[in-house]
XYZ file of C-alpha atoms in Angstrom:
377
model
C 3.706 19.164 -0.053
C 4.239 17.109 3.072
C 7.370 15.346 4.231
C 6.661 11.654 4.759
C 8.952 9.105 6.387
C 8.468 5.534 5.166
C 9.912 2.808 7.389
C 11.168 -0.633 6.356
C 13.023 -3.108 8.512
C 13.070 -6.544 6.914
C 12.393 -8.280 3.592
C 8.615 -8.635 4.137
C 8.457 -4.827 4.314
C 10.160 -4.078 1.014
C 7.340 -5.306 -1.215
C 4.864 -3.262 0.817
C 6.726 0.042 1.077
C 7.942 0.356 -2.536
C 4.571 1.010 -4.237
C 3.518 3.365 -1.439
C 6.700 5.417 -1.875
C 6.178 5.544 -5.633
C 2.572 6.696 -5.343
C 3.418 9.398 -2.811
C 6.373 10.712 -4.830
C 4.291 10.691 -7.999
C 1.949 13.113 -6.252
C 4.783 15.394 -5.196
C 5.353 14.374 -1.581
C 8.866 14.421 -0.133
C 9.528 10.807 0.843
C 12.360 9.746 3.139
C 13.095 6.004 3.322
C 14.359 4.796 6.696
C 15.716 1.239 6.912
C 16.010 0.069 10.513
C 18.305 -2.850 9.674
C 16.252 -5.251 11.801
C 17.152 -7.994 9.341
C 20.130 -7.184 7.215
C 22.012 -9.630 5.046
C 23.840 -7.456 2.487
C 23.583 -10.045 -0.298
C 19.861 -10.714 0.175
C 18.941 -7.075 0.761
C 20.868 -5.943 -2.293
C 19.002 -8.527 -4.409
C 15.591 -7.407 -3.145
C 16.380 -3.699 -3.548
C 17.640 -4.321 -7.088
C 14.705 -6.590 -8.032
C 12.150 -4.072 -6.804
C 13.971 -0.953 -7.984
C 14.087 0.516 -4.489
C 16.532 3.376 -4.111
C 19.141 3.090 -1.333
C 17.681 4.064 2.058
C 18.049 7.717 3.000
C 18.831 6.622 6.545
C 20.031 3.234 7.809
C 19.746 2.558 11.536
C 21.631 -0.754 11.615
C 19.941 -2.142 14.720
C 20.588 -5.810 13.918
C 19.100 -8.882 15.555
C 18.386 -9.724 19.192
C 15.518 -10.641 21.466
C 12.181 -8.958 20.841
C 12.791 -6.503 23.675
C 16.380 -5.755 22.633
C 15.470 -5.246 19.004
C 12.393 -3.125 19.692
C 14.311 -1.006 22.191
C 17.241 -0.431 19.821
C 14.923 0.656 17.005
C 13.116 3.082 19.305
C 16.378 4.523 20.609
C 17.748 5.009 17.087
C 14.511 6.270 15.520
C 13.596 8.866 18.148
C 16.416 11.367 17.471
C 16.067 10.828 13.729
C 12.385 11.714 13.909
C 13.266 14.878 15.786
C 15.818 15.773 13.137
C 13.576 15.079 10.140
C 10.354 16.511 11.613
C 8.021 14.744 9.133
C 4.320 15.367 8.755
C 3.482 11.668 8.459
C 5.257 8.410 9.274
C 4.214 5.302 7.329
C 4.863 1.874 8.853
C 3.999 -1.418 7.191
C 3.264 -4.943 8.340
C 3.895 -6.431 11.751
C 7.602 -6.770 12.535
C 9.310 -5.361 15.631
C 10.482 -2.284 13.694
C 6.863 -1.532 12.813
C 5.809 -1.399 16.447
C 8.947 0.407 17.615
C 8.641 3.229 15.082
C 4.898 3.467 15.686
C 5.381 3.983 19.422
C 8.039 6.657 18.908
C 5.887 8.465 16.323
C 2.754 8.385 18.481
C 4.637 10.140 21.303
C 6.563 12.559 19.074
C 3.637 14.147 17.246
C 3.646 13.301 13.492
C 0.609 11.556 12.091
C 1.022 7.772 11.883
C -0.241 5.560 9.056
C -0.266 1.754 9.302
C -0.335 -0.200 6.037
C -1.974 -3.634 6.520
C -4.001 -2.473 9.502
C -6.665 -4.748 10.949
C -5.151 -8.126 10.107
C -5.800 -10.523 12.977
C -4.868 -14.167 13.591
C -6.205 -14.011 17.185
C -3.213 -16.111 18.157
C -1.471 -14.233 20.960
C 1.455 -16.665 20.898
C 2.527 -14.969 17.640
C 4.746 -11.918 18.269
C 3.392 -10.462 15.032
C -0.136 -10.414 16.446
C 0.977 -8.304 19.398
C 2.817 -5.947 17.033
C -0.215 -5.626 14.736
C -2.713 -4.844 17.477
C -0.461 -2.408 19.319
C 0.523 -0.566 16.119
C -3.115 -0.127 15.113
C -3.911 1.213 18.567
C -1.614 4.241 18.198
C -2.158 4.915 14.468
C -4.106 7.800 12.948
C -4.607 6.220 9.517
C -5.625 2.544 9.498
C -5.067 1.313 5.931
C -6.852 -2.025 5.645
C -6.036 -4.502 2.853
C -9.355 -6.386 2.870
C -12.942 -6.107 4.161
C -12.317 -8.556 7.035
C -9.473 -6.343 8.276
C -11.730 -3.282 8.200
C -14.420 -5.196 10.097
C -11.879 -6.225 12.738
C -11.045 -2.568 13.301
C -14.702 -1.584 13.567
C -15.309 -4.393 16.065
C -12.421 -3.095 18.168
C -13.988 0.360 18.367
C -11.923 2.441 15.972
C -13.550 5.522 14.487
C -14.902 5.187 10.976
C -12.847 8.156 9.781
C -9.647 6.312 10.755
C -10.442 3.169 8.743
C -9.657 3.133 5.032
C -10.190 0.029 2.892
C -7.448 0.452 0.303
C -6.534 -3.031 -0.954
C -3.346 -5.044 -0.813
C -0.026 -3.338 -1.578
C 1.740 -6.721 -1.817
C -0.356 -7.366 -4.908
C 0.615 -3.971 -6.357
C 4.237 -5.099 -6.287
C 3.434 -8.597 -7.532
C 1.459 -7.423 -10.556
C 4.003 -4.722 -11.410
C 6.812 -7.288 -11.497
C 5.085 -10.453 -12.693
C 6.262 -10.378 -16.302
C 9.832 -9.670 -15.211
C 9.600 -12.585 -12.793
C 8.323 -14.910 -15.502
C 11.430 -14.043 -17.530
C 13.648 -15.415 -14.741
C 15.839 -18.409 -15.503
C 15.486 -19.879 -12.002
C 13.595 -22.953 -13.265
C 16.420 -23.740 -15.676
C 18.973 -23.243 -12.919
C 17.292 -25.929 -10.825
C 16.261 -28.153 -13.729
C 12.561 -27.694 -12.970
C 9.512 -27.696 -15.214
C 6.351 -25.681 -14.689
C 3.723 -27.549 -12.683
C 6.002 -30.470 -11.854
C 7.214 -29.494 -8.362
C 5.970 -28.195 -5.047
C 7.445 -25.176 -3.255
C 7.922 -25.118 0.531
C 8.800 -22.325 2.968
C 9.198 -22.668 6.743
C 10.220 -19.891 9.112
C 7.658 -19.392 11.909
C 9.179 -20.043 15.353
C 6.268 -22.351 16.201
C 7.246 -24.573 13.266
C 11.039 -24.504 13.238
C 12.168 -23.884 16.836
C 10.738 -27.094 18.348
C 12.619 -30.151 17.003
C 9.593 -32.426 17.496
C 7.272 -30.121 15.541
C 9.814 -29.664 12.768
C 10.474 -33.421 12.578
C 6.738 -34.061 12.215
C 6.471 -31.475 9.433
C 9.433 -33.023 7.628
C 7.791 -36.442 7.932
C 4.706 -35.071 6.151
C 6.821 -33.320 3.525
C 8.739 -36.536 2.906
C 5.514 -38.404 2.211
C 4.324 -35.654 -0.154
C 7.706 -35.678 -1.903
C 7.043 -39.292 -2.827
C 4.314 -37.981 -5.115
C 5.723 -34.589 -6.101
C 9.325 -33.371 -5.693
C 9.619 -30.433 -3.317
C 11.897 -27.402 -3.424
C 12.657 -25.736 -0.089
C 14.538 -22.403 -0.091
C 16.089 -22.457 3.359
C 15.321 -19.591 5.726
C 18.283 -18.788 8.006
C 16.098 -19.523 11.042
C 15.564 -23.106 9.876
C 18.889 -23.984 8.259
C 20.711 -25.370 11.297
C 17.714 -27.270 12.587
C 17.046 -28.881 9.216
C 20.651 -30.013 9.109
C 20.407 -31.486 12.613
C 17.200 -33.418 11.926
C 17.930 -34.457 8.356
C 15.709 -33.916 5.350
C 13.826 -36.814 3.697
C 14.504 -37.761 0.099
C 12.629 -35.846 -2.557
C 13.060 -32.539 -0.745
C 15.692 -30.305 -2.298
C 17.213 -27.581 -0.135
C 18.308 -24.433 -1.988
C 19.519 -20.976 -0.904
C 16.985 -18.181 -0.306
C 15.803 -16.612 -3.563
C 15.478 -12.980 -4.554
C 12.047 -11.467 -5.088
C 11.734 -12.049 -8.834
C 13.114 -15.596 -8.666
C 10.809 -16.492 -5.803
C 7.739 -15.139 -7.579
C 8.774 -17.208 -10.598
C 8.983 -20.310 -8.402
C 5.560 -19.644 -6.870
C 4.012 -18.964 -10.264
C 5.341 -22.259 -11.666
C 4.695 -24.504 -8.658
C 1.892 -27.038 -8.719
C 1.316 -26.403 -5.003
C 2.922 -24.200 -2.352
C 3.265 -25.229 1.300
C 4.073 -22.368 3.649
C 3.704 -20.746 7.066
C 4.130 -17.238 5.608
C 1.280 -14.735 5.491
C 2.631 -12.918 2.457
C 2.920 -16.111 0.440
C -0.727 -16.911 1.195
C -1.559 -13.600 -0.490
C 0.797 -14.002 -3.438
C -0.409 -17.515 -4.272
C -4.007 -16.307 -4.149
C -3.175 -13.541 -6.627
C -1.316 -16.037 -8.837
C -4.076 -18.660 -8.649
C -1.680 -21.295 -7.271
C -2.962 -23.807 -4.670
C -1.533 -22.986 -1.233
C -1.502 -25.204 1.859
C -0.726 -23.247 5.027
C 1.108 -25.128 7.763
C -0.615 -23.254 10.589
C -3.842 -23.600 12.555
C -4.871 -19.991 11.903
C -4.225 -17.110 9.550
C -4.388 -13.336 9.797
C -5.370 -13.393 6.123
C -8.663 -15.356 6.137
C -9.677 -13.753 2.845
C -7.118 -16.038 1.147
C -9.115 -19.018 2.447
C -12.575 -17.563 1.804
C -11.913 -16.013 -1.603
C -8.535 -17.367 -2.687
C -6.627 -20.597 -3.162
C -5.426 -21.103 0.422
C -6.295 -24.018 2.737
C -5.290 -24.260 6.400
C -3.769 -27.648 7.203
C -2.355 -27.142 10.695
C 0.725 -29.089 11.744
C -0.593 -32.639 12.003
C 1.325 -34.753 9.451
C -1.650 -36.874 8.358
C -3.844 -33.803 7.895
C -1.122 -32.014 5.915
C -0.642 -34.966 3.555
C -4.401 -35.364 3.055
C -4.842 -31.618 2.413
C -2.035 -31.525 -0.139
C -3.378 -34.593 -1.928
C -6.808 -32.937 -2.209
C -5.206 -29.760 -3.559
C -3.305 -31.782 -6.158
C -6.313 -33.884 -7.176
C -8.863 -31.060 -7.202
C -7.134 -27.651 -7.288
C -9.200 -24.702 -6.025
C -10.509 -22.343 -8.684
C -8.370 -19.190 -8.957
C -10.070 -16.170 -7.385
C -8.609 -12.751 -6.647
C -10.263 -10.638 -3.923
C -11.731 -7.250 -4.759
C -9.268 -4.322 -4.571
C -6.310 -6.681 -5.074
C -5.991 -4.884 -8.376
C -2.570 -3.241 -8.314
C -3.890 0.178 -7.240
C -3.823 -0.068 -3.425
C -0.833 2.277 -3.198
C -2.680 4.917 -5.234
C -5.595 4.741 -2.817
C -3.191 5.043 0.134
C -1.573 8.130 -1.368
C -4.987 9.685 -1.915
C -5.916 9.099 1.731
C -2.666 10.507 3.100
C -2.592 13.559 0.827
C -6.317 14.323 0.821
C -7.128 17.970 1.359
C -3.752 19.419 0.444
C -0.906 18.882 2.891
C -0.805 16.675 5.942
C 0.709 19.557 7.876
C -2.662 21.340 7.593
C -4.297 18.644 9.699
C -4.400 19.058 13.486
C -1.338 17.506 15.070
C -1.797 14.675 17.597
C -0.528 17.038 20.290
C -3.347 19.470 19.405
C -6.269 17.060 19.403
C -7.445 14.165 21.544
C -6.330 10.692 20.571
C -9.057 8.028 20.337
C -8.906 7.021 24.001
C -12.347 5.394 23.925
C -11.172 2.440 21.861
C -11.184 -0.924 23.558
C -8.175 -3.144 23.043
C -9.302 -6.705 22.242
C -8.421 -9.466 24.672
């Protein structure tokens, strides 16, 4: 059976890589987990690994934080010799962080087949670093594992071959459904003195929302008005902590430390409404049937708006308040998109292991890469 390297670099990756690793190992593949250390807080990482039952990484690169160029370069420099040492048949990268792109570029030049989980997601907002990472990673991947029909259509529109595109479903939902009952047994509501359906949950971490004091102050103004109707709980992302302290948080908004995976799912599941700028939370709230108001003008997950419980509100305070009030007065009907069924990782494993071993497939060095694809502009 093939040797497969699975790469994770930050908390958003953990929920995506765990079910893929499980499905591959269940089918007999040798799976090596590489953690780049792009984001590494020992306390938070230990909580997520324990909550999800992820084994300790086989290799830890420890690249740490830095500018986009510094971080991407350090991951590439650390991953290249490791790839030569391990000589895998396939490398699996997930999501859209700098580690995803860095490991994809190294793999594409080194020779192993490259699989991208969550391929085809597009916000079409080139000011988002994640958009650049997504598009560039797809461009050098052999297997494009799309979570939803819109993602597959994006890839077709960009000229990718049909045999590269695989509509597999959403691995985030695999992890959510596998852990939902455990999450509901959490005592986090008791810890904070909360009751189901009697609070709103807020997350803020996108640079566009938290790095500009004027933008953040306007968002806090809207949140303060909403908190007059419904108390809000805001687990503080490290990126936003200092800025929130500088600006000051209106009454009715309670700041709490970041939560582990199970506790955070429990908070989402019990919230009356969730306000966020996170793509993953748009997906999780859709699966949970919880109204979600996204504090962005666009989303790379439009299926959560078209078929789920998500509404885009932008960053205008009046529009945010009006959108939240509508969600509270007339909540959207819960709908879960097709293939968000908890079996996406099984479909991914079937794609990657189809036909015996990956080593039987022609290597990228032995066959032409899809040079006729047109990169979108």
